[in-house]
Amino acid sequence: MSQAVERSFVGGRYLANGDGQCFDVVNPGTGEVIYQVETADEAVLEQAMASARAGFALWSAMTPVERSRILLKAVALLREHNDELAAIEVADTGKPWQEASVVDVETGADSIEFFAGLAAGIEGNHQQVGDDFYYTRREPLGICAGIGAWNYPLQIACWKAAPALACGNVMIFKPSEETPRGALKLAEIFMEAGMPAGVFNVVQGDAQVGQWLTRHPDIAKVSFTGEVETGQKVMRDAASSLKEVTMELGGKSPLIIFDDADLDQAVSAAMLANFYTQGEICTNGTRVFVHDSIKQPFLNKLLERIGNNMVVGDPMNPETNFGALISANHQQQVLNYIQNGLDEGATLLCGGRSLSPEAVPGGFFVAPTVFSDCDDTMTICREEIFGPVMSVLSFDDEQEVIARANASGYGLAAGVFTRDITRAHRVISRIEAGICWINAYGASPAQMPVGGYKLSGIGRENGLATLNHYTQLKAVYVGMAPLESPF
Ligand code: NAD
């Protein structure tokens, strides 16, 4: 069967490579190759740089309001094409349609809308120094590279493009080689919205293409989403030309459930924090600390709801609420972690194995898995699994649980469930994490800054704070009096 071949999107059009070198993209829900993608070769990459330079000259000369209007048109187009785009995300990632059709495109569009609204408000300041004065200008950085992970391909492309473009920069985006289509659709939509060619280019490939970007001296900034180890490599490469970097990396986040928590809500949070997008979310609360006195009722409710409410199957079936992992390789890694949990003495309460649903037997499914009797030293409680594996730990003291929650090299997210509002804020103020939730989990509106403490990242995405990561400050001193000089 002949398959479509995707390419890089450069200078406003699809651009073929010179040697025809391709890689396969597999639908994780079925295990079948669904299309191929041409790897960007040197000529494609050079052309992406040339078109980005030309695009920057045009885009940065436009007024912020003009840029904003184009971005808002793109927002409308994203929403108009929601279902088509969501279907692409489902086929590329294996996540359920039930999620992608209401979250992935929508949260991407929201971020572009938010930054489009801010574009015209970016301003410097002024200060008088005697008769002289100085003022500051917030100027774009130039050509920014965006490098994405595979769990939210279109959303990640939107979250990176939105602040970059609103501030007058241009972007060369490299999607994950496992999920290359969403960013291409975004590029098409930007063109349809009237964006000049070269403002948003997409180059296809793996680590090598990523490295080419992060090492290029003419790229001013890299915004990266992925694993900590890859982020460290990206920073090392970016250091060669002292690029600005934003890093959205992994996590091993705590979800702390106190004895006065609303138990149903806490169970909902634990399930969302471990099984949404089949556990492939960076902010997942995979260390679920439950107060000793409510541990058993918590586990009873949790297991009952997993048994009754989780529907594993064809990700495109609207009934399915739990999809497939990204690849056979990742599925095996998750199963290895589960074996590790068993070997190190955790008690498996449910799941713990791969699944082959009748409708899609070739998909890369792992059953929703819960371990109890965990302790902090176990591998499953220390390392990011990025799959549907929940570790339940117990505690009986507030100070103790704060210390244990913070005893991780990661610091991406955290959640606290309690009805005691003073305790909620006291605990959160001492938690070492960039994204925190009280009696909630996972919500991330465009206006809320997201990013990690410690090994989980540098810089922020979304929120006002991100404008500073995509602009540089020029201070201009103006002499009004005759210049004094000792020479
Ligand atoms: P990954 O680090 O393997 O790859 C991420 C991207 O980097 C891919 O596009 C890949 O091709 C590219 N890449 C790989 N090596 C590179 C190199 N040397 N130089 C430049 N680019 C390179 O991550 P992944 O497996 O795609 O994604 C899963 C990880 O992403 C998890 O750790 C997860 O926690 C993290 N993540 C974090 C956030 C966040 O916002 N904090 C969001 C989503 C995912």
Coordinates of C-alpha atoms and ligand atoms in Angstrom, one line a residue:
M1 CA 0.0 0.0 0.0
S2 CA 1.4 3.4 -0.9
Q3 CA 1.7 5.9 1.9
A4 CA 1.8 9.6 2.0
V5 CA 5.2 11.2 2.4
E6 CA 5.5 14.3 4.6
R7 CA 8.3 16.8 4.3
S8 CA 9.8 19.8 6.0
F9 CA 7.8 23.1 5.6
V10 CA 10.2 25.9 4.7
G11 CA 9.6 29.3 3.3
G12 CA 5.9 28.8 3.1
R13 CA 5.9 25.5 1.3
Y14 CA 6.8 21.8 1.5
L15 CA 10.4 21.3 0.6
A16 CA 11.9 18.0 -0.6
N17 CA 15.3 16.8 0.6
G18 CA 18.0 15.9 -1.9
D19 CA 18.5 12.2 -1.1
G20 CA 15.0 11.0 -0.4
Q21 CA 16.0 9.7 3.0
C22 CA 12.8 9.0 5.0
F23 CA 11.7 7.6 8.3
D24 CA 8.4 5.8 9.2
V25 CA 5.7 7.1 11.5
V26 CA 3.7 4.5 13.3
N27 CA 0.2 4.8 14.7
P28 CA 0.7 3.6 18.3
G29 CA -3.0 2.7 18.6
T30 CA -2.7 0.1 15.8
G31 CA 1.0 -0.5 15.5
E32 CA 0.9 0.2 11.8
V33 CA 3.1 2.5 9.7
I34 CA 0.8 5.3 8.6
Y35 CA 3.2 7.5 6.6
Q36 CA 6.8 8.4 6.0
V37 CA 8.7 11.7 6.5
E38 CA 11.7 13.0 4.6
T39 CA 14.5 13.9 6.9
A40 CA 15.7 17.5 6.5
D41 CA 19.1 17.4 5.0
E42 CA 21.8 20.2 5.1
A43 CA 20.2 21.9 2.0
V44 CA 16.7 22.0 3.7
L45 CA 18.2 23.2 6.9
E46 CA 20.2 26.0 5.2
Q47 CA 17.1 27.0 3.3
A48 CA 15.1 27.1 6.6
M49 CA 17.7 29.5 8.0
A50 CA 17.7 31.7 4.9
S51 CA 13.9 31.8 4.9
A52 CA 13.8 32.5 8.6
R53 CA 16.2 35.5 8.1
A54 CA 14.0 36.9 5.4
G55 CA 10.9 36.1 7.5
F56 CA 12.4 38.0 10.4
A57 CA 13.1 41.1 8.4
L58 CA 9.4 41.2 7.4
W59 CA 7.8 40.0 10.6
S60 CA 9.8 42.2 13.0
A61 CA 9.1 45.3 10.9
M62 CA 5.3 44.8 11.2
T63 CA 3.5 46.5 14.0
P64 CA 2.5 44.3 17.0
V65 CA -1.2 44.8 16.1
E66 CA -0.6 43.5 12.5
R67 CA 1.1 40.5 13.9
S68 CA -1.6 40.0 16.5
R69 CA -4.3 40.1 13.8
I70 CA -2.6 37.3 11.8
L71 CA -2.1 35.2 15.0
L72 CA -5.8 35.6 15.8
K73 CA -6.8 34.5 12.4
A74 CA -4.7 31.4 13.0
V75 CA -6.5 30.8 16.3
A76 CA -9.9 30.9 14.4
L77 CA -8.6 28.4 11.8
L78 CA -7.2 26.1 14.5
R79 CA -10.7 26.0 16.1
E80 CA -12.4 25.6 12.8
H81 CA -10.2 22.6 12.0
N82 CA -10.4 21.2 15.5
D83 CA -11.6 17.7 14.6
E84 CA -9.3 17.2 11.6
L85 CA -6.3 18.3 13.7
A86 CA -7.4 16.2 16.7
A87 CA -7.6 13.1 14.5
I88 CA -4.0 13.7 13.4
E89 CA -2.9 13.9 17.0
V90 CA -4.7 10.7 17.9
A91 CA -3.1 8.8 15.0
D92 CA 0.4 10.1 15.8
T93 CA 0.3 9.8 19.6
G94 CA -2.2 7.0 20.4
K95 CA -4.1 9.2 22.9
P96 CA -7.9 9.0 23.0
W97 CA -10.0 11.0 20.7
Q98 CA -12.1 11.9 23.8
E99 CA -9.1 14.0 25.0
A100 CA -7.6 15.3 21.8
S101 CA -10.9 16.6 20.5
V102 CA -11.4 18.8 23.5
V103 CA -7.9 19.6 24.8
D104 CA -5.0 19.4 22.4
V105 CA -6.0 21.8 19.7
E106 CA -8.0 24.0 22.1
T107 CA -5.1 24.6 24.5
G108 CA -2.8 25.3 21.6
A109 CA -5.2 27.9 20.2
D110 CA -5.7 29.4 23.7
S111 CA -2.0 30.1 24.0
I112 CA -1.8 31.8 20.6
E113 CA -4.9 33.8 21.5
F114 CA -3.4 34.9 24.8
F115 CA 0.0 36.0 23.4
A116 CA -1.7 37.7 20.3
G117 CA -3.6 39.8 22.9
L118 CA -0.4 40.8 24.6
A119 CA 1.6 41.6 21.5
A120 CA 0.6 45.2 21.4
G121 CA 1.2 45.7 25.1
I122 CA 4.9 44.8 25.2
E123 CA 6.6 48.0 26.3
G124 CA 9.8 49.4 27.8
N125 CA 10.1 52.0 30.6
H126 CA 11.6 55.4 31.1
Q127 CA 13.4 57.0 34.0
Q128 CA 14.7 60.5 34.5
V129 CA 18.4 60.9 35.6
G130 CA 18.6 64.6 36.3
D131 CA 18.1 66.3 32.9
D132 CA 19.2 63.1 31.2
F133 CA 17.1 60.1 31.0
Y134 CA 17.1 56.5 29.8
Y135 CA 14.5 54.3 28.3
T136 CA 14.3 50.6 27.6
R137 CA 13.1 48.8 24.5
R138 CA 11.9 45.2 24.5
E139 CA 13.2 43.8 21.2
P140 CA 12.8 40.4 19.7
L141 CA 15.7 37.9 19.9
G142 CA 15.7 36.9 16.2
I143 CA 15.5 33.3 15.0
C144 CA 14.3 30.9 17.7
A145 CA 14.4 27.2 17.5
G146 CA 11.6 25.1 19.0
I147 CA 12.2 21.4 19.7
G148 CA 9.2 19.3 20.8
A149 CA 8.4 16.1 22.6
W150 CA 5.8 13.6 21.3
N151 CA 3.1 13.7 23.9
Y152 CA 1.3 16.9 22.9
P153 CA 2.8 17.6 19.4
L154 CA 0.5 20.4 18.2
Q155 CA 0.0 21.9 21.6
I156 CA 3.8 22.1 22.2
A157 CA 4.3 23.7 18.7
C158 CA 1.6 26.3 19.6
W159 CA 3.0 27.0 23.1
K160 CA 6.4 27.7 21.6
A161 CA 5.3 29.6 18.5
A162 CA 2.8 31.8 20.4
P163 CA 5.1 33.9 22.6
A164 CA 8.0 33.7 20.0
L165 CA 5.9 35.1 17.2
A166 CA 3.9 37.6 19.3
C167 CA 7.2 39.2 20.4
G168 CA 8.3 39.6 16.8
N169 CA 10.7 36.6 16.5
V170 CA 10.6 33.9 13.9
M171 CA 10.7 30.2 14.7
I172 CA 12.2 27.0 13.2
F173 CA 10.4 24.2 14.9
K174 CA 11.5 20.6 15.0
P175 CA 8.8 18.2 16.1
S176 CA 9.5 14.8 17.6
E177 CA 10.3 12.3 14.9
E178 CA 7.5 10.2 16.3
T179 CA 4.8 12.8 15.9
P180 CA 5.8 15.0 12.9
R181 CA 2.4 16.0 11.5
G182 CA 0.8 18.4 13.9
A183 CA 3.4 21.1 13.5
L184 CA 3.1 20.9 9.7
K185 CA -0.6 21.6 10.0
L186 CA 0.1 24.6 12.2
A187 CA 2.6 25.9 9.6
E188 CA -0.2 25.5 6.9
I189 CA -2.6 27.4 9.1
F190 CA -0.2 30.2 9.8
M191 CA 0.2 30.7 6.0
E192 CA -3.5 30.6 5.5
A193 CA -3.8 33.3 8.2
G194 CA -1.6 35.6 6.2
M195 CA 1.8 35.1 7.9
P196 CA 4.8 35.9 5.8
A197 CA 6.7 32.8 4.5
G198 CA 9.7 31.9 6.7
V199 CA 8.2 33.1 10.0
F200 CA 7.3 29.6 11.1
N201 CA 9.3 26.8 9.5
V202 CA 9.2 23.1 10.4
V203 CA 12.2 20.9 9.9
Q204 CA 11.9 17.1 10.2
G205 CA 14.3 14.6 11.7
D206 CA 15.7 13.3 14.9
A207 CA 18.5 14.3 17.3
Q208 CA 20.8 15.2 14.5
V209 CA 18.5 17.8 13.1
G210 CA 17.9 19.1 16.6
Q211 CA 21.6 19.4 17.2
W212 CA 22.1 21.2 13.9
L213 CA 19.7 23.9 15.2
T214 CA 21.1 24.1 18.8
R215 CA 24.6 24.5 17.5
H216 CA 23.8 27.0 14.8
P217 CA 25.4 30.4 15.7
D218 CA 22.6 32.4 14.1
I219 CA 19.9 30.9 16.2
A220 CA 19.3 33.2 19.2
K221 CA 17.2 30.9 21.4
V222 CA 16.2 27.3 21.9
S223 CA 13.0 26.4 23.6
F224 CA 13.2 22.7 24.3
T225 CA 10.6 20.1 25.6
G226 CA 11.9 16.7 26.4
E227 CA 13.9 14.5 28.8
V228 CA 16.4 15.9 31.3
E229 CA 19.3 14.2 29.7
T230 CA 18.5 15.6 26.2
G231 CA 17.9 19.0 27.8
Q232 CA 21.4 18.9 29.2
K233 CA 22.9 18.1 25.8
V234 CA 20.9 20.9 24.2
M235 CA 22.2 23.3 26.8
R236 CA 25.7 22.3 26.2
D237 CA 25.3 22.8 22.5
A238 CA 23.5 26.1 22.9
A239 CA 26.4 27.3 25.1
S240 CA 28.6 27.4 22.1
S241 CA 26.9 30.6 21.0
L242 CA 25.5 31.6 24.4
K243 CA 21.9 31.1 23.2
E244 CA 19.0 31.9 25.5
V245 CA 17.4 28.6 26.5
T246 CA 14.0 27.5 27.9
M247 CA 13.8 23.9 29.1
E248 CA 10.6 22.1 29.8
L249 CA 11.8 18.7 31.1
G250 CA 10.7 15.7 33.1
G251 CA 9.3 15.2 36.5
K252 CA 8.4 12.8 39.3
S253 CA 5.8 14.9 40.9
P254 CA 4.2 14.4 44.4
L255 CA 0.4 14.4 44.9
I256 CA -0.2 14.7 48.7
I257 CA -3.6 13.7 50.0
F258 CA -4.3 14.7 53.7
D259 CA -6.8 12.9 55.9
D260 CA -9.4 15.7 55.6
A261 CA -9.4 15.6 51.8
D262 CA -12.6 15.0 49.9
L263 CA -11.8 11.4 49.0
D264 CA -13.7 11.2 45.7
Q265 CA -12.0 14.4 44.5
A266 CA -8.6 13.0 45.6
V267 CA -9.2 9.8 43.7
S268 CA -10.2 11.8 40.6
A269 CA -7.0 13.7 40.9
A270 CA -4.8 10.6 41.4
M271 CA -6.4 9.1 38.3
L272 CA -6.0 12.2 36.2
A273 CA -2.4 12.6 37.4
N274 CA -1.5 9.1 36.4
F275 CA -3.8 7.9 33.6
Y276 CA -4.7 11.0 31.5
T277 CA -2.9 10.6 28.1
Q278 CA -2.1 7.1 29.4
G279 CA 0.4 8.6 31.8
E280 CA 2.5 10.3 29.2
I281 CA 2.4 13.8 30.8
C282 CA 5.4 15.6 32.2
T283 CA 3.5 17.0 35.2
N284 CA 2.1 13.6 36.3
G285 CA 1.7 13.1 40.0
T286 CA 3.2 9.7 40.1
R287 CA 4.2 9.7 43.7
V288 CA 0.8 9.6 45.5
F289 CA 1.3 10.3 49.2
V290 CA -1.8 9.3 51.1
H291 CA -2.3 9.9 54.8
D292 CA -2.1 6.6 56.7
S293 CA -5.5 7.0 58.2
I294 CA -7.3 7.1 54.8
K295 CA -5.1 4.8 52.8
Q296 CA -7.4 1.8 52.7
P297 CA -10.6 3.7 51.8
F298 CA -8.6 5.7 49.2
L299 CA -7.3 2.5 47.6
N300 CA -10.7 0.8 47.7
K301 CA -12.3 3.7 45.8
L302 CA -9.4 4.0 43.4
L303 CA -9.5 0.3 42.4
E304 CA -13.3 0.4 42.1
R305 CA -13.1 3.4 39.7
I306 CA -10.3 1.9 37.7
G307 CA -12.3 -1.3 37.4
N308 CA -15.6 0.4 36.4
N309 CA -14.6 3.5 34.5
M310 CA -11.5 2.9 32.4
V311 CA -12.2 2.1 28.8
V312 CA -9.1 0.9 26.9
G313 CA -9.4 0.4 23.1
D314 CA -9.2 2.0 19.7
P315 CA -8.1 5.6 20.5
M316 CA -10.4 6.9 17.8
N317 CA -13.5 5.3 19.4
P318 CA -15.2 8.1 21.3
E319 CA -15.9 5.7 24.2
T320 CA -12.2 5.0 24.8
N321 CA -10.7 7.1 27.6
F322 CA -7.3 5.4 27.8
G323 CA -5.1 5.0 24.8
A324 CA -1.8 3.4 23.6
L325 CA 1.8 4.3 24.5
I326 CA 3.8 6.0 21.9
S327 CA 5.9 3.1 20.7
A328 CA 6.7 -0.6 21.2
N329 CA 10.0 0.5 22.7
H330 CA 8.4 2.8 25.2
Q331 CA 5.8 0.1 26.0
Q332 CA 8.7 -2.3 26.9
Q333 CA 10.4 0.4 29.0
V334 CA 7.2 0.9 31.0
L335 CA 6.8 -2.9 31.5
N336 CA 10.4 -3.0 32.6
Y337 CA 9.7 -0.4 35.3
I338 CA 6.7 -2.4 36.4
Q339 CA 8.9 -5.5 36.7
N340 CA 11.3 -3.3 38.7
G341 CA 8.5 -2.4 41.1
L342 CA 7.7 -6.1 41.7
D343 CA 11.4 -7.0 42.1
E344 CA 11.9 -4.3 44.7
G345 CA 8.9 -5.4 46.8
A346 CA 6.0 -3.1 45.9
T347 CA 2.5 -4.6 45.9
L348 CA 0.8 -4.7 42.5
L349 CA -2.9 -3.8 43.0
C350 CA -4.0 -3.7 39.4
G351 CA -2.7 -3.6 35.8
G352 CA 1.0 -4.5 35.5
R353 CA 0.8 -5.9 32.0
S354 CA 0.4 -5.1 28.3
L355 CA -3.0 -5.2 26.7
S356 CA -4.3 -6.2 23.2
P357 CA -7.8 -4.8 22.9
E358 CA -9.9 -6.8 20.4
A359 CA -10.4 -3.8 18.0
V360 CA -6.7 -2.9 17.9
P361 CA -4.6 -5.9 18.9
G362 CA -1.4 -4.4 17.5
G363 CA -1.4 -1.2 19.6
F364 CA 1.1 -0.5 22.3
F365 CA -1.2 -0.6 25.4
V366 CA -0.2 -1.0 29.0
A367 CA -3.0 -1.5 31.6
P368 CA -3.5 1.2 34.2
T369 CA -1.2 0.1 37.0
V370 CA -1.2 0.8 40.7
F371 CA 1.4 -0.2 43.2
S372 CA 1.0 0.2 47.0
D373 CA 3.4 -0.5 49.8
C374 CA 6.0 1.6 48.0
D375 CA 8.9 3.3 49.6
D376 CA 10.8 6.4 48.5
T377 CA 13.9 4.4 47.5
M378 CA 12.3 2.2 44.9
T379 CA 13.1 2.8 41.3
I380 CA 9.4 3.3 40.4
C381 CA 9.3 6.1 43.0
R382 CA 12.5 7.9 41.9
E383 CA 12.6 7.7 38.1
E384 CA 10.2 9.2 35.5
I385 CA 8.3 6.3 33.9
F386 CA 6.1 8.4 31.6
G387 CA 3.4 5.7 31.5
P388 CA 0.3 4.7 33.5
V389 CA 2.1 3.6 36.7
M390 CA 0.9 5.0 40.0
S391 CA 3.0 4.5 43.2
V392 CA 1.0 4.9 46.4
L393 CA 3.1 5.9 49.4
S394 CA 1.8 6.6 52.9
F395 CA 2.7 9.2 55.5
D396 CA 1.4 10.5 58.8
D397 CA 3.0 13.8 59.4
E398 CA 3.0 17.1 57.4
Q399 CA 6.7 17.9 57.9
E400 CA 7.6 14.4 56.9
V401 CA 5.6 14.4 53.7
I402 CA 7.0 17.8 52.6
A403 CA 10.6 16.6 53.1
R404 CA 9.8 13.4 51.2
A405 CA 8.0 15.2 48.4
N406 CA 11.0 17.4 47.9
A407 CA 13.5 14.6 48.1
S408 CA 13.8 14.4 44.3
G409 CA 16.1 15.9 41.7
Y410 CA 13.0 16.9 39.8
G411 CA 10.8 19.8 40.6
L412 CA 8.1 20.1 37.9
A413 CA 4.7 19.9 39.6
A414 CA 2.9 19.1 42.8
G415 CA -0.6 18.7 44.1
V416 CA -2.2 19.0 47.6
F417 CA -5.6 17.8 48.6
T418 CA -7.0 19.0 52.0
R419 CA -10.0 21.0 53.2
D420 CA -7.7 23.0 55.6
I421 CA -6.9 26.1 53.6
T422 CA -4.0 27.3 55.8
R423 CA -2.4 23.9 55.6
A424 CA -2.8 23.9 51.8
H425 CA -1.0 27.1 51.3
R426 CA 1.6 26.4 54.0
V427 CA 2.5 23.1 52.4
I428 CA 2.6 24.4 48.8
S429 CA 4.8 27.3 49.9
R430 CA 7.4 24.8 51.0
I431 CA 7.2 22.5 47.9
E432 CA 10.0 22.7 45.4
A433 CA 8.1 22.7 42.2
G434 CA 7.2 25.2 39.5
I435 CA 3.6 24.2 38.9
C436 CA 1.3 23.5 41.9
W437 CA -2.3 22.6 42.3
I438 CA -4.5 22.8 45.4
N439 CA -7.6 20.6 45.3
A440 CA -7.0 20.3 41.6
Y441 CA -4.6 18.6 39.2
G442 CA -3.4 19.2 35.7
A443 CA -5.3 22.4 34.7
S444 CA -3.0 24.7 32.8
P445 CA -4.7 27.8 31.3
A446 CA -2.7 29.9 28.9
Q447 CA -2.3 32.7 31.3
M448 CA -0.7 30.5 34.0
P449 CA 3.1 30.2 33.7
V450 CA 4.4 26.6 33.6
G451 CA 8.0 25.4 34.1
G452 CA 10.2 23.5 36.5
Y453 CA 12.4 23.9 39.5
K454 CA 15.7 22.0 39.8
L455 CA 16.2 19.4 37.0
S456 CA 12.7 19.9 35.6
G457 CA 13.6 23.0 33.6
I458 CA 14.6 26.6 33.1
G459 CA 12.4 29.5 32.1
R460 CA 8.6 29.3 31.7
E461 CA 6.0 28.8 29.0
N462 CA 2.7 30.5 28.9
G463 CA 1.8 33.4 31.2
L464 CA 3.1 36.9 31.2
A465 CA 6.6 35.8 32.4
T466 CA 7.3 34.2 29.0
L467 CA 7.4 37.5 27.2
N468 CA 10.7 38.1 29.0
H469 CA 12.1 34.9 27.6
Y470 CA 11.4 35.9 24.0
T471 CA 12.6 39.5 24.1
Q472 CA 15.9 41.2 25.0
L473 CA 16.1 44.5 26.8
K474 CA 17.9 47.4 25.2
A475 CA 18.7 50.3 27.5
V476 CA 19.1 53.7 25.8
Y477 CA 20.7 56.6 27.8
V478 CA 19.9 60.0 26.4
G479 CA 22.2 63.0 27.2
M480 CA 20.4 66.3 27.4
A481 CA 23.2 68.4 28.9
P482 CA 26.7 69.0 27.4
L483 CA 28.9 66.0 27.8
E484 CA 31.5 66.3 30.6
S485 CA 34.8 64.7 30.0
P486 CA 38.2 64.7 31.8
F487 CA 40.0 64.4 28.5
Ligands
NAD1 P1 13.4 13.4 24.1 O1 14.3 14.2 25.0 O2 13.8 12.1 23.8 O3 13.2 14.2 22.8 C1 12.7 15.5 22.7 C2 13.1 16.2 21.4 O4 14.5 16.4 21.4 C3 12.7 15.4 20.2 O5 12.2 16.2 19.2 C4 14.1 14.8 19.8 O6 14.2 14.5 18.4 C5 15.0 15.9 20.2 N1 16.4 15.6 20.4 C6 16.9 14.4 20.9 N2 18.2 14.5 21.1 C7 18.6 15.8 20.8 C8 19.8 16.5 20.8 N3 21.0 15.9 21.2 N4 19.8 17.8 20.4 C9 18.6 18.4 20.1 N5 17.5 17.8 20.0 C10 17.4 16.5 20.4 O7 12.0 13.5 24.8 P2 10.6 12.7 24.4 O8 10.8 11.2 24.7 O9 10.3 13.1 23.0 O10 9.6 13.3 25.4 C11 9.3 12.8 26.7 C12 10.0 13.7 27.7 O11 9.5 15.0 27.6 C13 9.6 13.3 29.1 O12 10.8 13.3 29.9 C14 8.7 14.4 29.6 O13 8.6 14.6 30.9 C15 9.2 15.6 28.8 N6 8.1 16.6 28.7 C16 8.2 17.7 29.4 C17 7.2 18.7 29.3 C18 7.3 20.0 30.1 O14 6.6 20.9 29.7 N7 8.0 20.0 31.2 C19 6.2 18.5 28.4 C20 6.1 17.3 27.6 C21 7.1 16.4 27.8

